[in-house]
Amino acid sequence: MVVSHVIDDERTLIEAIHEIAKERVAPRAAEIDRTGEFPWDMKELLAQQDIFALPFPVEYGGVGASELAIVMAIEELARYCATTSLLLAVQQLGSLPILLAGSDEQKQHYFPRLASGEWLAAFGLTEAGSGSDSAAMTTHAVRKGDKYILNGSKRFITNGGLAQVNTVFAHTAPGQGTRGISAFIVEKDFPGFSVGRIEDKMGIKGSQTAELIFTDCEVPVENLLGREGTGFKTAMMTLDRTRPGIGAQALGIAQGALDLAVSYSKQRVQFNQPISANQGIQFMLADMATKVEAARLMIYNAAELIDSGDKNIGKASAMAKMFASDAAMDVTNDAIQVLGGYGYMKEYPAERMMRDAKITQIYEGTNQIQRLVIARALLSEQE
Ligand code: COS
């Protein structure tokens, strides 16, 4: 485990999370994948161990951890179970719009119960017809007295239907493009809120992915985040700060696959010697380890940049997410190859790791969108 980057008082925290992940999360991973059921026990574990509290400021009941510590925590959990690591990543994703744009009253109201893990959070940006093109959303909100009336739906929402606190993006001034989008905090028991289809997925099977439907959904005006028309910026600023977390999930999965490939190659005997004695296998392991290490450095670098308060984090964050998720796909694929026939069987976790890795190239912006973000930043840096 690399903990040299982290500041001293957080080192113990990351080491403790490593032990929890190894002792208590790892034994549940295969079963969570097999049943596809939401792991309430893992949610309780993260709550009890104050892991949900990491992204929340101390004054609102959180731990106030650095972004570096948060990505390391996600990495440690993902090394053993990607679904469990997503619980922490989405708690941050769904609540960061409140941290960035919310009022003190909103933070006072929502953060303590999100930090304790009593409530889960979700991030409602994507729609059936609006994935990479976030601005193409059609969900809209109209102010009527002391309420906004929300109509539309959101698709592929992690924690959808389970989260009490949903940050939802909607047009309040159609025709004004991204400047007409606003952000709201929508609680799941507000009138007019319902849950549509629950998706059956390739990986991260225990995580619930659902459609959120708003039918004349009544949202109190005090649940508007920031000012009307600032929602799109809030969404983009959020993603700039959470993409390294998805990179960390990919990194953890890749590290888990590498650990497995190394240990298997030392035990598996063919032609009277462990397969690790073959240069063909050694070179594969060396390439896998190098990709994992490069991904780690990019993610820690992006997290440290966020912690420094630098506003220009979009490029580093997109690069880290893109590189780490592509690396995770390569490394898990190679791990299956090292395990041969066993790698293809459910008896070993390699195939699960590959299925789990795939989503990291897609969510929080496809890797094609990351390239777009990187290129735009690159081209605007030079006069
Ligand atoms: N931080 C702050 N503001 C930002 C920003 C950022 N990272 N990116 C864009 N903005 C602002 C722009 O400055 C612009 O503001 P002005 O109107 O004041 O000029 C506004 O937002 C619109 O920006 P832009 O024209 O670049 O928007 P586009 O419609 O071209 O979309 C991308 C930009 C493609 C980057 C955006 O749609 C995106 O990130 N898509 C992927 C969404 C995603 O990750 N979905 C996954 C959902 S979560 S699982």
PDB file of C-alpha atoms in Angstrom, residues 187-380:
ATOM      1  CA  GLU A 187     -36.010  14.281  -1.103  1.00  0.00           C
ATOM      2  CA  LYS A 188     -37.425  10.934  -2.045  1.00  0.00           C
ATOM      3  CA  ASP A 189     -40.643  11.486  -0.100  1.00  0.00           C
ATOM      4  CA  PHE A 190     -41.515  14.802  -1.752  1.00  0.00           C
ATOM      5  CA  PRO A 191     -44.961  14.580  -3.437  1.00  0.00           C
ATOM      6  CA  GLY A 192     -44.622  13.641  -7.127  1.00  0.00           C
ATOM      7  CA  PHE A 193     -41.297  11.783  -6.749  1.00  0.00           C
ATOM      8  CA  SER A 194     -41.282   8.157  -7.857  1.00  0.00           C
ATOM      9  CA  VAL A 195     -38.878   5.468  -8.964  1.00  0.00           C
ATOM     10  CA  GLY A 196     -39.115   3.881 -12.410  1.00  0.00           C
ATOM     11  CA  ARG A 197     -37.125   1.007 -13.837  1.00  0.00           C
ATOM     12  CA  ILE A 198     -34.309  -0.571 -11.900  1.00  0.00           C
ATOM     13  CA  GLU A 199     -31.483  -1.534 -14.258  1.00  0.00           C
ATOM     14  CA  ASP A 200     -29.964  -4.997 -14.628  1.00  0.00           C
ATOM     15  CA  LYS A 201     -26.255  -4.364 -15.152  1.00  0.00           C
ATOM     16  CA  MET A 202     -23.072  -6.086 -16.339  1.00  0.00           C
ATOM     17  CA  GLY A 203     -21.078  -5.174 -13.223  1.00  0.00           C
ATOM     18  CA  ILE A 204     -21.215  -3.251  -9.917  1.00  0.00           C
ATOM     19  CA  LYS A 205     -24.178  -5.573  -9.473  1.00  0.00           C
ATOM     20  CA  GLY A 206     -25.037  -4.718  -5.874  1.00  0.00           C
ATOM     21  CA  SER A 207     -25.295  -1.022  -6.596  1.00  0.00           C
ATOM     22  CA  GLN A 208     -28.855   0.072  -7.350  1.00  0.00           C
ATOM     23  CA  THR A 209     -29.192   1.991 -10.626  1.00  0.00           C
ATOM     24  CA  ALA A 210     -32.650   3.412 -11.183  1.00  0.00           C
ATOM     25  CA  GLU A 211     -34.807   5.865 -13.035  1.00  0.00           C
ATOM     26  CA  LEU A 212     -36.179   8.828 -11.075  1.00  0.00           C
ATOM     27  CA  ILE A 213     -39.518  10.205 -12.210  1.00  0.00           C
ATOM     28  CA  PHE A 214     -40.860  13.656 -11.324  1.00  0.00           C
ATOM     29  CA  THR A 215     -44.572  14.191 -11.920  1.00  0.00           C
ATOM     30  CA  ASP A 216     -45.536  17.655 -10.715  1.00  0.00           C
ATOM     31  CA  CYS A 217     -42.987  16.997  -7.985  1.00  0.00           C
ATOM     32  CA  GLU A 218     -43.163  19.668  -5.310  1.00  0.00           C
ATOM     33  CA  VAL A 219     -39.809  21.057  -4.227  1.00  0.00           C
ATOM     34  CA  PRO A 220     -39.764  23.852  -1.630  1.00  0.00           C
ATOM     35  CA  VAL A 221     -38.020  27.021  -2.895  1.00  0.00           C
ATOM     36  CA  GLU A 222     -35.504  26.736  -0.066  1.00  0.00           C
ATOM     37  CA  ASN A 223     -34.259  23.546  -1.779  1.00  0.00           C
ATOM     38  CA  LEU A 224     -32.917  25.450  -4.779  1.00  0.00           C
ATOM     39  CA  LEU A 225     -29.122  25.171  -4.728  1.00  0.00           C
ATOM     40  CA  GLY A 226     -27.449  28.526  -5.222  1.00  0.00           C
ATOM     41  CA  ARG A 227     -29.168  30.856  -7.659  1.00  0.00           C
ATOM     42  CA  GLU A 228     -31.395  29.923 -10.595  1.00  0.00           C
ATOM     43  CA  GLY A 229     -29.299  29.292 -13.699  1.00  0.00           C
ATOM     44  CA  THR A 230     -26.151  28.203 -11.844  1.00  0.00           C
ATOM     45  CA  GLY A 231     -26.960  24.481 -11.865  1.00  0.00           C
ATOM     46  CA  PHE A 232     -24.925  23.498 -14.922  1.00  0.00           C
ATOM     47  CA  LYS A 233     -21.765  25.075 -13.514  1.00  0.00           C
ATOM     48  CA  THR A 234     -22.392  23.350 -10.189  1.00  0.00           C
ATOM     49  CA  ALA A 235     -22.716  20.005 -12.000  1.00  0.00           C
ATOM     50  CA  MET A 236     -19.478  20.545 -13.946  1.00  0.00           C
ATOM     51  CA  MET A 237     -17.576  21.712 -10.867  1.00  0.00           C
ATOM     52  CA  THR A 238     -18.821  18.662  -9.001  1.00  0.00           C
ATOM     53  CA  LEU A 239     -17.668  16.253 -11.714  1.00  0.00           C
ATOM     54  CA  ASP A 240     -14.249  17.956 -11.868  1.00  0.00           C
ATOM     55  CA  ARG A 241     -13.867  17.068  -8.184  1.00  0.00           C
ATOM     56  CA  THR A 242     -15.341  13.577  -8.174  1.00  0.00           C
ATOM     57  CA  ARG A 243     -13.775  12.088 -11.318  1.00  0.00           C
ATOM     58  CA  PRO A 244     -10.551  11.266  -9.444  1.00  0.00           C
ATOM     59  CA  GLY A 245     -12.746   9.185  -7.114  1.00  0.00           C
ATOM     60  CA  ILE A 246     -13.934   7.109 -10.066  1.00  0.00           C
ATOM     61  CA  GLY A 247     -10.319   6.868 -11.150  1.00  0.00           C
ATOM     62  CA  ALA A 248      -9.551   5.604  -7.649  1.00  0.00           C
ATOM     63  CA  GLN A 249     -12.278   3.006  -7.957  1.00  0.00           C
ATOM     64  CA  ALA A 250     -10.694   1.837 -11.229  1.00  0.00           C
ATOM     65  CA  LEU A 251      -7.269   1.867  -9.579  1.00  0.00           C
ATOM     66  CA  GLY A 252      -8.489  -0.254  -6.672  1.00  0.00           C
ATOM     67  CA  ILE A 253     -10.057  -2.788  -9.036  1.00  0.00           C
ATOM     68  CA  ALA A 254      -6.818  -2.927 -11.060  1.00  0.00           C
ATOM     69  CA  GLN A 255      -4.713  -3.369  -7.919  1.00  0.00           C
ATOM     70  CA  GLY A 256      -6.967  -6.225  -6.817  1.00  0.00           C
ATOM     71  CA  ALA A 257      -6.590  -7.891 -10.235  1.00  0.00           C
ATOM     72  CA  LEU A 258      -2.822  -7.452 -10.145  1.00  0.00           C
ATOM     73  CA  ASP A 259      -2.600  -8.947  -6.627  1.00  0.00           C
ATOM     74  CA  LEU A 260      -4.584 -11.942  -7.847  1.00  0.00           C
ATOM     75  CA  ALA A 261      -2.509 -12.421 -11.015  1.00  0.00           C
ATOM     76  CA  VAL A 262       0.780 -12.293  -9.095  1.00  0.00           C
ATOM     77  CA  SER A 263      -0.302 -14.778  -6.436  1.00  0.00           C
ATOM     78  CA  TYR A 264      -1.881 -17.145  -8.974  1.00  0.00           C
ATOM     79  CA  SER A 265       1.190 -17.096 -11.240  1.00  0.00           C
ATOM     80  CA  LYS A 266       3.385 -18.187  -8.328  1.00  0.00           C
ATOM     81  CA  GLN A 267       1.122 -21.108  -7.465  1.00  0.00           C
ATOM     82  CA  ARG A 268       0.071 -22.393 -10.861  1.00  0.00           C
ATOM     83  CA  VAL A 269       2.468 -25.076 -12.052  1.00  0.00           C
ATOM     84  CA  GLN A 270       2.716 -25.986 -15.718  1.00  0.00           C
ATOM     85  CA  PHE A 271       5.630 -27.745 -17.427  1.00  0.00           C
ATOM     86  CA  ASN A 272       7.011 -28.514 -13.923  1.00  0.00           C
ATOM     87  CA  GLN A 273       7.434 -24.893 -12.848  1.00  0.00           C
ATOM     88  CA  PRO A 274       5.265 -22.023 -11.640  1.00  0.00           C
ATOM     89  CA  ILE A 275       4.014 -20.033 -14.625  1.00  0.00           C
ATOM     90  CA  SER A 276       5.639 -16.939 -13.004  1.00  0.00           C
ATOM     91  CA  ALA A 277       8.994 -18.413 -14.101  1.00  0.00           C
ATOM     92  CA  ASN A 278       8.057 -17.674 -17.714  1.00  0.00           C
ATOM     93  CA  GLN A 279       9.221 -14.379 -19.130  1.00  0.00           C
ATOM     94  CA  GLY A 280       5.957 -14.107 -21.078  1.00  0.00           C
ATOM     95  CA  ILE A 281       4.035 -13.958 -17.785  1.00  0.00           C
ATOM     96  CA  GLN A 282       6.647 -11.783 -16.053  1.00  0.00           C
ATOM     97  CA  PHE A 283       6.416  -9.152 -18.788  1.00  0.00           C
ATOM     98  CA  MET A 284       2.639  -9.105 -18.516  1.00  0.00           C
ATOM     99  CA  LEU A 285       2.833  -8.638 -14.735  1.00  0.00           C
ATOM    100  CA  ALA A 286       5.438  -5.886 -15.134  1.00  0.00           C
ATOM    101  CA  ASP A 287       3.235  -3.994 -17.596  1.00  0.00           C
ATOM    102  CA  MET A 288       0.193  -4.409 -15.369  1.00  0.00           C
ATOM    103  CA  ALA A 289       2.074  -3.117 -12.304  1.00  0.00           C
ATOM    104  CA  THR A 290       3.430  -0.137 -14.247  1.00  0.00           C
ATOM    105  CA  LYS A 291      -0.048   0.883 -15.412  1.00  0.00           C
ATOM    106  CA  VAL A 292      -1.382   0.583 -11.856  1.00  0.00           C
ATOM    107  CA  GLU A 293       1.416   2.739 -10.484  1.00  0.00           C
ATOM    108  CA  ALA A 294       1.031   5.401 -13.201  1.00  0.00           C
ATOM    109  CA  ALA A 295      -2.728   5.544 -12.568  1.00  0.00           C
ATOM    110  CA  ARG A 296      -2.081   5.905  -8.833  1.00  0.00           C
ATOM    111  CA  LEU A 297       0.274   8.827  -9.310  1.00  0.00           C
ATOM    112  CA  MET A 298      -2.156  10.632 -11.623  1.00  0.00           C
ATOM    113  CA  ILE A 299      -5.069  10.175  -9.234  1.00  0.00           C
ATOM    114  CA  TYR A 300      -3.122  11.283  -6.158  1.00  0.00           C
ATOM    115  CA  ASN A 301      -1.823  14.250  -8.147  1.00  0.00           C
ATOM    116  CA  ALA A 302      -5.354  15.291  -9.185  1.00  0.00           C
ATOM    117  CA  ALA A 303      -6.572  14.883  -5.591  1.00  0.00           C
ATOM    118  CA  GLU A 304      -3.702  16.988  -4.251  1.00  0.00           C
ATOM    119  CA  LEU A 305      -4.499  19.662  -6.824  1.00  0.00           C
ATOM    120  CA  ILE A 306      -8.106  19.723  -5.588  1.00  0.00           C
ATOM    121  CA  ASP A 307      -6.854  19.963  -1.992  1.00  0.00           C
ATOM    122  CA  SER A 308      -4.610  22.889  -2.947  1.00  0.00           C
ATOM    123  CA  GLY A 309      -7.704  24.912  -3.870  1.00  0.00           C
ATOM    124  CA  ASP A 310      -6.571  25.300  -7.486  1.00  0.00           C
ATOM    125  CA  LYS A 311      -9.591  26.082  -9.680  1.00  0.00           C
ATOM    126  CA  ASN A 312      -8.096  24.621 -12.865  1.00  0.00           C
ATOM    127  CA  ILE A 313      -8.519  21.001 -11.979  1.00  0.00           C
ATOM    128  CA  GLY A 314     -10.651  19.811 -14.891  1.00  0.00           C
ATOM    129  CA  LYS A 315      -7.783  18.614 -17.061  1.00  0.00           C
ATOM    130  CA  ALA A 316      -5.860  16.739 -14.346  1.00  0.00           C
ATOM    131  CA  SER A 317      -9.060  15.215 -13.040  1.00  0.00           C
ATOM    132  CA  ALA A 318     -10.220  14.059 -16.513  1.00  0.00           C
ATOM    133  CA  MET A 319      -6.757  12.672 -17.316  1.00  0.00           C
ATOM    134  CA  ALA A 320      -6.635  10.707 -14.063  1.00  0.00           C
ATOM    135  CA  LYS A 321     -10.106   9.216 -14.513  1.00  0.00           C
ATOM    136  CA  MET A 322      -9.480   8.371 -18.154  1.00  0.00           C
ATOM    137  CA  PHE A 323      -6.050   6.841 -17.652  1.00  0.00           C
ATOM    138  CA  ALA A 324      -6.988   4.852 -14.564  1.00  0.00           C
ATOM    139  CA  SER A 325     -10.163   3.419 -16.057  1.00  0.00           C
ATOM    140  CA  ASP A 326      -8.430   2.415 -19.300  1.00  0.00           C
ATOM    141  CA  ALA A 327      -5.649   0.887 -17.187  1.00  0.00           C
ATOM    142  CA  ALA A 328      -8.208  -1.022 -15.115  1.00  0.00           C
ATOM    143  CA  MET A 329      -9.741  -2.501 -18.259  1.00  0.00           C
ATOM    144  CA  ASP A 330      -6.306  -3.568 -19.556  1.00  0.00           C
ATOM    145  CA  VAL A 331      -5.119  -4.920 -16.204  1.00  0.00           C
ATOM    146  CA  THR A 332      -8.268  -6.917 -15.449  1.00  0.00           C
ATOM    147  CA  ASN A 333      -8.243  -8.324 -18.976  1.00  0.00           C
ATOM    148  CA  ASP A 334      -4.601  -9.385 -18.541  1.00  0.00           C
ATOM    149  CA  ALA A 335      -5.338 -10.839 -15.116  1.00  0.00           C
ATOM    150  CA  ILE A 336      -7.931 -13.125 -16.706  1.00  0.00           C
ATOM    151  CA  GLN A 337      -5.316 -14.132 -19.286  1.00  0.00           C
ATOM    152  CA  VAL A 338      -2.754 -14.972 -16.579  1.00  0.00           C
ATOM    153  CA  LEU A 339      -5.340 -17.138 -14.840  1.00  0.00           C
ATOM    154  CA  GLY A 340      -6.222 -18.826 -18.144  1.00  0.00           C
ATOM    155  CA  GLY A 341      -9.366 -20.978 -18.004  1.00  0.00           C
ATOM    156  CA  TYR A 342      -9.738 -20.272 -14.290  1.00  0.00           C
ATOM    157  CA  GLY A 343      -9.808 -16.550 -15.027  1.00  0.00           C
ATOM    158  CA  TYR A 344     -12.916 -17.028 -17.142  1.00  0.00           C
ATOM    159  CA  MET A 345     -14.732 -18.931 -14.402  1.00  0.00           C
ATOM    160  CA  LYS A 346     -16.727 -17.369 -11.585  1.00  0.00           C
ATOM    161  CA  GLU A 347     -14.699 -19.426  -9.119  1.00  0.00           C
ATOM    162  CA  TYR A 348     -12.084 -16.617  -9.229  1.00  0.00           C
ATOM    163  CA  PRO A 349     -12.839 -12.874  -8.970  1.00  0.00           C
ATOM    164  CA  ALA A 350     -10.932 -11.863 -12.120  1.00  0.00           C
ATOM    165  CA  GLU A 351     -13.982 -11.904 -14.394  1.00  0.00           C
ATOM    166  CA  ARG A 352     -15.993  -9.883 -11.856  1.00  0.00           C
ATOM    167  CA  MET A 353     -13.205  -7.337 -11.692  1.00  0.00           C
ATOM    168  CA  MET A 354     -13.278  -6.938 -15.476  1.00  0.00           C
ATOM    169  CA  ARG A 355     -17.051  -6.465 -15.497  1.00  0.00           C
ATOM    170  CA  ASP A 356     -16.767  -3.942 -12.662  1.00  0.00           C
ATOM    171  CA  ALA A 357     -13.896  -2.093 -14.349  1.00  0.00           C
ATOM    172  CA  LYS A 358     -15.885  -1.486 -17.541  1.00  0.00           C
ATOM    173  CA  ILE A 359     -18.257   1.033 -15.995  1.00  0.00           C
ATOM    174  CA  THR A 360     -15.355   3.255 -14.893  1.00  0.00           C
ATOM    175  CA  GLN A 361     -14.689   4.034 -18.580  1.00  0.00           C
ATOM    176  CA  ILE A 362     -18.299   5.148 -18.917  1.00  0.00           C
ATOM    177  CA  TYR A 363     -19.781   6.859 -15.872  1.00  0.00           C
ATOM    178  CA  GLU A 364     -19.037  10.354 -14.596  1.00  0.00           C
ATOM    179  CA  GLY A 365     -18.363  11.104 -18.254  1.00  0.00           C
ATOM    180  CA  THR A 366     -17.271   8.608 -20.888  1.00  0.00           C
ATOM    181  CA  ASN A 367     -13.565   8.555 -21.639  1.00  0.00           C
ATOM    182  CA  GLN A 368     -14.391  10.251 -24.936  1.00  0.00           C
ATOM    183  CA  ILE A 369     -15.841  13.165 -22.929  1.00  0.00           C
ATOM    184  CA  GLN A 370     -12.708  13.184 -20.739  1.00  0.00           C
ATOM    185  CA  ARG A 371     -10.626  13.588 -23.904  1.00  0.00           C
ATOM    186  CA  LEU A 372     -12.870  16.468 -24.950  1.00  0.00           C
ATOM    187  CA  VAL A 373     -12.398  18.147 -21.551  1.00  0.00           C
ATOM    188  CA  ILE A 374      -8.624  17.610 -21.718  1.00  0.00           C
ATOM    189  CA  ALA A 375      -8.328  18.926 -25.286  1.00  0.00           C
ATOM    190  CA  ARG A 376     -10.462  22.003 -24.566  1.00  0.00           C
ATOM    191  CA  ALA A 377      -8.323  22.869 -21.531  1.00  0.00           C
ATOM    192  CA  LEU A 378      -5.115  22.234 -23.441  1.00  0.00           C
ATOM    193  CA  LEU A 379      -6.107  24.425 -26.358  1.00  0.00           C
ATOM    194  CA  SER A 380      -7.302  27.263 -24.133  1.00  0.00           C
TER     195      SER A 380
END
